[in-house]
């Protein structure tokens, strides 16, 4: 008798009891014991030796070196939190030592470092907490593993809080300094890229054309006496080359800083810019007066970059630009009816534009759903002309 019951369904693949994030939390908790014991031992030995030797000349350098070591241990602890707890804390500003004043100024600047002292407090608090989390996790791993994911999450919440409050930059001023340093690096990189672009455009464009022009004029000079017709034709060609070279130089100068922006301001300069855009663009400006030249320049090139993106990528049939001043900010609003999908995180020109605006305390907001429309708002600090 046939007992065929049809194909037997395959069982579902087994699922891991603990996720990858939970395993990383468990590893972090189990590593707390050796890490925290070593850190506390270092801090205790350093403070004990530094305080005892403080009455001598050796004491202050010992305290100074210990604080420098605390900074490095704090950096390693932030890296461990990033890797295992997914806690991303900004690195504190590097300690700046005075270039004058000698060893005394260096020692005093290090002794006042709040980042290092907060790590010393962090290591002291961690001594009872670290071994406690290790033993609780170790026991639960064998005796209460079904509850281990919740237990690990609760314990690591405390670790996350300690890292955020004790190992983060000191205050808002320090965060601001870090942001300005990142902005300065972005400005430097942008300026270097612009200089390379100008050098490349000069070398490949106007310079090459002028070299060719000089050669043709030399040949025309040699033919002037015995073949004046050929010489006249070559001079006429050279005249045409001069016009092209001058046009290339004008375009290059406009790319550096358009003359109309200097002489007439942002509104007329943008009006000229929109007429050259391949996408029909309307412009509305509501500015009480001209801002500082630096603000005008950044706003002009921001809009120029956005219009280039619209022309190249959006397939839009219309774009609109609005500018207005509110409080101490210059707001730029650019919309188009293209297919959308603009994203500054894919290495496009919007990425560089975002960094450039952030470097001057500005920001770029992008709303570009797939299918459009795209709305981009740029905000710049308003500075009145000197």
mmCIF file of C-alpha atoms in Angstrom, residues 55-344:
data_model
loop_
_atom_site.group_PDB
_atom_site.id
_atom_site.type_symbol
_atom_site.label_atom_id
_atom_site.label_comp_id
_atom_site.label_asym_id
_atom_site.label_seq_id
_atom_site.Cartn_x
_atom_site.Cartn_y
_atom_site.Cartn_z
ATOM 1 C CA UNK A 55 56.008 68.348 48.223
ATOM 2 C CA UNK A 56 59.016 67.728 45.983
ATOM 3 C CA UNK A 57 59.913 68.861 42.500
ATOM 4 C CA UNK A 58 59.061 65.413 41.121
ATOM 5 C CA UNK A 59 55.423 65.422 42.266
ATOM 6 C CA UNK A 60 53.918 67.825 39.744
ATOM 7 C CA UNK A 61 55.518 66.144 36.695
ATOM 8 C CA UNK A 62 54.209 62.791 37.964
ATOM 9 C CA UNK A 63 50.688 64.212 38.244
ATOM 10 C CA UNK A 64 51.072 65.748 34.794
ATOM 11 C CA UNK A 65 52.169 62.491 33.158
ATOM 12 C CA UNK A 66 49.365 60.643 34.920
ATOM 13 C CA UNK A 67 46.781 63.063 33.563
ATOM 14 C CA UNK A 68 48.168 62.603 30.070
ATOM 15 C CA UNK A 69 47.812 58.861 30.564
ATOM 16 C CA UNK A 70 44.212 59.368 31.707
ATOM 17 C CA UNK A 71 43.467 61.135 28.436
ATOM 18 C CA UNK A 72 44.760 58.149 26.456
ATOM 19 C CA UNK A 73 42.826 55.656 28.595
ATOM 20 C CA UNK A 74 39.673 57.727 28.084
ATOM 21 C CA UNK A 75 40.237 57.613 24.335
ATOM 22 C CA UNK A 76 40.537 53.824 24.471
ATOM 23 C CA UNK A 77 37.363 53.564 26.573
ATOM 24 C CA UNK A 78 35.414 55.688 24.091
ATOM 25 C CA UNK A 79 36.624 53.404 21.299
ATOM 26 C CA UNK A 80 35.461 50.339 23.270
ATOM 27 C CA UNK A 81 32.050 51.938 23.789
ATOM 28 C CA UNK A 82 31.762 52.699 20.073
ATOM 29 C CA UNK A 83 32.655 49.165 19.053
ATOM 30 C CA UNK A 84 30.585 47.225 21.604
ATOM 31 C CA UNK A 85 27.829 49.565 22.804
ATOM 32 C CA UNK A 86 27.284 51.687 19.690
ATOM 33 C CA UNK A 87 27.824 54.846 21.740
ATOM 34 C CA UNK A 88 29.391 57.554 19.601
ATOM 35 C CA UNK A 89 30.872 60.255 21.800
ATOM 36 C CA UNK A 90 32.819 63.101 20.249
ATOM 37 C CA UNK A 91 36.507 63.198 21.025
ATOM 38 C CA UNK A 92 37.443 66.067 23.356
ATOM 39 C CA UNK A 93 39.522 68.906 22.017
ATOM 40 C CA UNK A 94 43.254 68.090 22.115
ATOM 41 C CA UNK A 95 45.032 69.706 25.019
ATOM 42 C CA UNK A 96 46.800 72.865 23.871
ATOM 43 C CA UNK A 97 49.994 73.790 25.630
ATOM 44 C CA UNK A 98 51.307 77.303 25.564
ATOM 45 C CA UNK A 99 54.229 77.970 23.289
ATOM 46 C CA UNK A 100 55.738 80.297 25.903
ATOM 47 C CA UNK A 101 56.263 80.050 29.622
ATOM 48 C CA UNK A 102 58.446 76.935 29.634
ATOM 49 C CA UNK A 103 57.827 73.752 31.588
ATOM 50 C CA UNK A 104 55.807 75.520 34.273
ATOM 51 C CA UNK A 105 53.141 76.645 31.790
ATOM 52 C CA UNK A 106 52.979 73.146 30.286
ATOM 53 C CA UNK A 107 52.525 71.523 33.709
ATOM 54 C CA UNK A 108 49.877 74.033 34.776
ATOM 55 C CA UNK A 109 47.872 73.642 31.556
ATOM 56 C CA UNK A 110 47.857 69.853 31.981
ATOM 57 C CA UNK A 111 46.914 69.997 35.668
ATOM 58 C CA UNK A 112 43.830 72.065 34.757
ATOM 59 C CA UNK A 113 42.671 69.575 32.093
ATOM 60 C CA UNK A 114 39.046 68.657 32.974
ATOM 61 C CA UNK A 115 38.946 65.770 30.476
ATOM 62 C CA UNK A 116 41.699 63.855 32.267
ATOM 63 C CA UNK A 117 40.274 64.522 35.736
ATOM 64 C CA UNK A 118 36.849 63.293 34.634
ATOM 65 C CA UNK A 119 38.396 60.047 33.448
ATOM 66 C CA UNK A 120 40.040 59.653 36.861
ATOM 67 C CA UNK A 121 36.571 59.994 38.402
ATOM 68 C CA UNK A 122 35.212 57.556 35.801
ATOM 69 C CA UNK A 123 37.848 54.936 36.673
ATOM 70 C CA UNK A 124 37.149 55.345 40.395
ATOM 71 C CA UNK A 125 33.398 54.847 39.956
ATOM 72 C CA UNK A 126 33.966 51.867 37.676
ATOM 73 C CA UNK A 127 35.866 49.785 40.234
ATOM 74 C CA UNK A 128 32.816 48.515 42.139
ATOM 75 C CA UNK A 129 30.568 48.643 39.073
ATOM 76 C CA UNK A 130 32.825 46.772 36.651
ATOM 77 C CA UNK A 131 33.384 43.630 38.768
ATOM 78 C CA UNK A 132 29.681 43.622 39.705
ATOM 79 C CA UNK A 133 28.581 43.607 36.055
ATOM 80 C CA UNK A 134 31.145 40.904 35.242
ATOM 81 C CA UNK A 135 29.943 38.501 37.939
ATOM 82 C CA UNK A 136 26.246 39.130 37.247
ATOM 83 C CA UNK A 137 26.725 38.529 33.527
ATOM 84 C CA UNK A 138 28.948 35.486 34.071
ATOM 85 C CA UNK A 139 26.442 33.829 36.388
ATOM 86 C CA UNK A 140 23.464 34.695 34.154
ATOM 87 C CA UNK A 141 25.288 33.269 31.150
ATOM 88 C CA UNK A 142 25.039 29.791 32.716
ATOM 89 C CA UNK A 143 22.082 29.970 35.101
ATOM 90 C CA UNK A 144 19.688 32.580 33.677
ATOM 91 C CA UNK A 145 20.500 32.844 30.000
ATOM 92 C CA UNK A 146 16.849 33.383 28.854
ATOM 93 C CA UNK A 147 16.853 36.667 30.801
ATOM 94 C CA UNK A 148 20.365 37.588 29.695
ATOM 95 C CA UNK A 149 19.371 39.917 26.785
ATOM 96 C CA UNK A 150 17.281 42.132 29.091
ATOM 97 C CA UNK A 151 19.853 41.950 31.876
ATOM 98 C CA UNK A 152 22.700 42.885 29.526
ATOM 99 C CA UNK A 153 20.710 45.805 28.143
ATOM 100 C CA UNK A 154 19.921 47.181 31.612
ATOM 101 C CA UNK A 155 23.514 46.892 32.780
ATOM 102 C CA UNK A 156 24.962 48.453 29.638
ATOM 103 C CA UNK A 157 22.530 51.366 29.916
ATOM 104 C CA UNK A 158 24.487 52.388 33.005
ATOM 105 C CA UNK A 159 27.759 51.983 31.102
ATOM 106 C CA UNK A 160 26.422 54.128 28.264
ATOM 107 C CA UNK A 161 25.369 56.843 30.697
ATOM 108 C CA UNK A 162 28.804 56.889 32.373
ATOM 109 C CA UNK A 163 30.551 57.187 29.013
ATOM 110 C CA UNK A 164 28.261 59.964 27.822
ATOM 111 C CA UNK A 165 28.466 62.055 30.993
ATOM 112 C CA UNK A 166 32.073 61.516 32.056
ATOM 113 C CA UNK A 167 33.981 60.863 28.832
ATOM 114 C CA UNK A 168 32.253 63.351 26.531
ATOM 115 C CA UNK A 169 33.695 66.828 25.816
ATOM 116 C CA UNK A 170 33.610 69.139 28.798
ATOM 117 C CA UNK A 171 30.886 71.554 27.731
ATOM 118 C CA UNK A 172 29.185 73.229 24.829
ATOM 119 C CA UNK A 173 32.169 75.526 24.307
ATOM 120 C CA UNK A 174 34.470 72.556 23.795
ATOM 121 C CA UNK A 175 32.006 70.987 21.358
ATOM 122 C CA UNK A 176 31.862 74.277 19.548
ATOM 123 C CA UNK A 177 35.648 74.360 19.283
ATOM 124 C CA UNK A 178 35.633 70.839 17.846
ATOM 125 C CA UNK A 179 32.977 71.825 15.293
ATOM 126 C CA UNK A 180 34.969 74.908 14.279
ATOM 127 C CA UNK A 181 38.117 72.823 13.892
ATOM 128 C CA UNK A 182 36.261 70.419 11.616
ATOM 129 C CA UNK A 183 34.886 73.399 9.702
ATOM 130 C CA UNK A 184 38.356 74.874 9.320
ATOM 131 C CA UNK A 185 39.583 71.593 7.870
ATOM 132 C CA UNK A 186 36.670 71.569 5.419
ATOM 133 C CA UNK A 187 37.425 75.143 4.350
ATOM 134 C CA UNK A 188 41.095 74.283 3.857
ATOM 135 C CA UNK A 189 40.247 71.239 1.750
ATOM 136 C CA UNK A 190 37.764 73.249 -0.319
ATOM 137 C CA UNK A 191 40.272 76.045 -0.904
ATOM 138 C CA UNK A 192 42.922 73.527 -1.975
ATOM 139 C CA UNK A 193 40.484 71.879 -4.380
ATOM 140 C CA UNK A 194 39.523 75.267 -5.840
ATOM 141 C CA UNK A 195 43.178 76.197 -6.354
ATOM 142 C CA UNK A 196 43.824 72.890 -8.115
ATOM 143 C CA UNK A 197 40.773 73.466 -10.326
ATOM 144 C CA UNK A 198 41.915 76.985 -11.244
ATOM 145 C CA UNK A 199 45.426 75.747 -11.984
ATOM 146 C CA UNK A 200 44.043 72.926 -14.161
ATOM 147 C CA UNK A 201 41.709 75.266 -16.035
ATOM 148 C CA UNK A 202 44.513 77.741 -16.687
ATOM 149 C CA UNK A 203 46.936 75.037 -17.794
ATOM 150 C CA UNK A 204 44.514 73.163 -20.043
ATOM 151 C CA UNK A 205 42.577 76.179 -21.316
ATOM 152 C CA UNK A 206 43.842 79.721 -21.643
ATOM 153 C CA UNK A 207 47.532 78.894 -21.120
ATOM 154 C CA UNK A 208 47.587 76.219 -23.819
ATOM 155 C CA UNK A 209 45.695 78.513 -26.189
ATOM 156 C CA UNK A 210 48.110 81.405 -25.570
ATOM 157 C CA UNK A 211 51.140 79.159 -26.158
ATOM 158 C CA UNK A 212 49.656 78.046 -29.458
ATOM 159 C CA UNK A 213 48.908 81.690 -30.277
ATOM 160 C CA UNK A 214 52.536 82.726 -29.619
ATOM 161 C CA UNK A 215 53.798 79.972 -31.911
ATOM 162 C CA UNK A 216 51.442 81.041 -34.714
ATOM 163 C CA UNK A 217 52.461 84.685 -34.388
ATOM 164 C CA UNK A 218 56.121 83.651 -34.572
ATOM 165 C CA UNK A 219 55.500 81.721 -37.766
ATOM 166 C CA UNK A 220 53.463 84.638 -39.180
ATOM 167 C CA UNK A 221 56.358 87.001 -38.429
ATOM 168 C CA UNK A 222 58.741 84.762 -40.382
ATOM 169 C CA UNK A 223 56.323 84.605 -43.359
ATOM 170 C CA UNK A 224 55.557 88.329 -43.332
ATOM 171 C CA UNK A 225 58.193 89.280 -45.935
ATOM 172 C CA UNK A 226 58.082 86.401 -48.435
ATOM 173 C CA UNK A 227 54.457 85.162 -47.992
ATOM 174 C CA UNK A 228 52.289 88.035 -46.725
ATOM 175 C CA UNK A 229 49.000 86.302 -47.607
ATOM 176 C CA UNK A 230 49.806 83.313 -45.364
ATOM 177 C CA UNK A 231 51.012 85.674 -42.644
ATOM 178 C CA UNK A 232 47.782 87.691 -42.835
ATOM 179 C CA UNK A 233 45.724 84.509 -42.588
ATOM 180 C CA UNK A 234 47.700 83.364 -39.547
ATOM 181 C CA UNK A 235 47.295 86.787 -37.900
ATOM 182 C CA UNK A 236 43.553 86.562 -38.465
ATOM 183 C CA UNK A 237 43.555 83.101 -36.848
ATOM 184 C CA UNK A 238 45.586 84.480 -33.954
ATOM 185 C CA UNK A 239 43.038 87.271 -33.507
ATOM 186 C CA UNK A 240 40.289 84.652 -33.202
ATOM 187 C CA UNK A 241 42.404 82.682 -30.700
ATOM 188 C CA UNK A 242 42.867 85.813 -28.595
ATOM 189 C CA UNK A 243 39.103 86.270 -28.397
ATOM 190 C CA UNK A 244 38.632 82.673 -27.285
ATOM 191 C CA UNK A 245 41.401 82.982 -24.687
ATOM 192 C CA UNK A 246 39.851 86.170 -23.309
ATOM 193 C CA UNK A 247 36.468 84.453 -23.065
ATOM 194 C CA UNK A 248 38.016 81.537 -21.194
ATOM 195 C CA UNK A 249 39.720 83.942 -18.800
ATOM 196 C CA UNK A 250 36.418 85.763 -18.229
ATOM 197 C CA UNK A 251 34.682 82.465 -17.481
ATOM 198 C CA UNK A 252 37.466 81.512 -15.100
ATOM 199 C CA UNK A 253 37.266 84.885 -13.346
ATOM 200 C CA UNK A 254 33.493 84.524 -13.082
ATOM 201 C CA UNK A 255 34.024 81.137 -11.444
ATOM 202 C CA UNK A 256 36.377 82.698 -8.894
ATOM 203 C CA UNK A 257 34.280 85.778 -8.158
ATOM 204 C CA UNK A 258 31.941 87.357 -10.720
ATOM 205 C CA UNK A 259 32.433 91.085 -11.233
ATOM 206 C CA UNK A 260 28.695 91.766 -11.191
ATOM 207 C CA UNK A 261 28.521 90.384 -7.650
ATOM 208 C CA UNK A 262 31.099 92.920 -6.503
ATOM 209 C CA UNK A 263 29.634 95.922 -8.316
ATOM 210 C CA UNK A 264 25.860 95.350 -8.145
ATOM 211 C CA UNK A 265 25.236 92.816 -5.389
ATOM 212 C CA UNK A 266 23.602 89.447 -4.900
ATOM 213 C CA UNK A 267 20.260 90.104 -6.622
ATOM 214 C CA UNK A 268 21.594 91.171 -10.058
ATOM 215 C CA UNK A 269 24.321 88.520 -9.914
ATOM 216 C CA UNK A 270 21.749 85.797 -9.286
ATOM 217 C CA UNK A 271 19.529 87.172 -12.029
ATOM 218 C CA UNK A 272 22.414 86.763 -14.466
ATOM 219 C CA UNK A 273 23.084 83.296 -13.076
ATOM 220 C CA UNK A 274 19.505 82.144 -13.609
ATOM 221 C CA UNK A 275 19.519 83.304 -17.241
ATOM 222 C CA UNK A 276 22.473 80.996 -17.916
ATOM 223 C CA UNK A 277 20.776 78.010 -16.249
ATOM 224 C CA UNK A 278 19.407 75.459 -18.740
ATOM 225 C CA UNK A 279 16.339 74.949 -16.527
ATOM 226 C CA UNK A 280 13.866 77.874 -16.558
ATOM 227 C CA UNK A 281 14.297 79.542 -13.172
ATOM 228 C CA UNK A 282 12.479 82.335 -11.372
ATOM 229 C CA UNK A 283 14.052 84.444 -8.649
ATOM 230 C CA UNK A 284 12.605 86.417 -5.732
ATOM 231 C CA UNK A 285 14.825 88.323 -3.290
ATOM 232 C CA UNK A 286 13.760 90.210 -0.182
ATOM 233 C CA UNK A 287 16.931 91.631 1.337
ATOM 234 C CA UNK A 288 16.942 94.959 3.225
ATOM 235 C CA UNK A 289 20.484 95.723 2.071
ATOM 236 C CA UNK A 290 23.606 93.965 0.921
ATOM 237 C CA UNK A 291 25.309 91.622 3.389
ATOM 238 C CA UNK A 292 29.061 91.346 3.856
ATOM 239 C CA UNK A 293 31.017 90.362 0.717
ATOM 240 C CA UNK A 294 31.923 86.968 2.199
ATOM 241 C CA UNK A 295 28.240 86.179 2.839
ATOM 242 C CA UNK A 296 27.330 87.283 -0.688
ATOM 243 C CA UNK A 297 30.024 85.100 -2.192
ATOM 244 C CA UNK A 298 29.010 81.981 -0.238
ATOM 245 C CA UNK A 299 25.335 82.510 -1.076
ATOM 246 C CA UNK A 300 26.120 83.038 -4.768
ATOM 247 C CA UNK A 301 28.213 79.885 -5.136
ATOM 248 C CA UNK A 302 25.736 77.867 -3.070
ATOM 249 C CA UNK A 303 22.931 78.758 -5.461
ATOM 250 C CA UNK A 304 25.237 78.228 -8.440
ATOM 251 C CA UNK A 305 26.020 74.688 -7.242
ATOM 252 C CA UNK A 306 22.342 73.942 -6.638
ATOM 253 C CA UNK A 307 21.361 75.184 -10.103
ATOM 254 C CA UNK A 308 24.072 73.035 -11.676
ATOM 255 C CA UNK A 309 22.671 69.992 -9.861
ATOM 256 C CA UNK A 310 19.179 70.846 -11.102
ATOM 257 C CA UNK A 311 20.407 71.188 -14.689
ATOM 258 C CA UNK A 312 22.436 67.968 -14.628
ATOM 259 C CA UNK A 313 20.410 65.551 -12.534
ATOM 260 C CA UNK A 314 16.843 66.614 -11.781
ATOM 261 C CA UNK A 315 15.215 66.624 -15.267
ATOM 262 C CA UNK A 316 13.150 69.526 -13.962
ATOM 263 C CA UNK A 317 11.212 71.890 -16.204
ATOM 264 C CA UNK A 318 11.102 74.724 -13.678
ATOM 265 C CA UNK A 319 12.994 75.941 -10.620
ATOM 266 C CA UNK A 320 12.398 78.773 -8.169
ATOM 267 C CA UNK A 321 14.809 80.609 -5.849
ATOM 268 C CA UNK A 322 13.889 82.739 -2.854
ATOM 269 C CA UNK A 323 16.213 84.749 -0.600
ATOM 270 C CA UNK A 324 15.280 86.640 2.524
ATOM 271 C CA UNK A 325 16.766 87.798 5.821
ATOM 272 C CA UNK A 326 15.430 86.772 9.213
ATOM 273 C CA UNK A 327 17.059 87.829 12.483
ATOM 274 C CA UNK A 328 20.774 87.347 11.856
ATOM 275 C CA UNK A 329 20.468 84.672 9.181
ATOM 276 C CA UNK A 330 20.281 84.657 5.388
ATOM 277 C CA UNK A 331 17.836 82.026 4.135
ATOM 278 C CA UNK A 332 17.959 80.503 0.660
ATOM 279 C CA UNK A 333 15.062 78.401 -0.605
ATOM 280 C CA UNK A 334 15.481 76.484 -3.894
ATOM 281 C CA UNK A 335 12.732 74.270 -5.327
ATOM 282 C CA UNK A 336 12.368 72.322 -8.572
ATOM 283 C CA UNK A 337 9.770 69.987 -10.068
ATOM 284 C CA UNK A 338 12.255 67.261 -11.027
ATOM 285 C CA UNK A 339 12.197 63.562 -10.205
ATOM 286 C CA UNK A 340 13.737 64.018 -6.719
ATOM 287 C CA UNK A 341 16.056 61.558 -5.017
ATOM 288 C CA UNK A 342 18.753 64.107 -4.105
ATOM 289 C CA UNK A 343 20.862 62.722 -1.257
ATOM 290 C CA UNK A 344 23.945 64.349 0.321
#
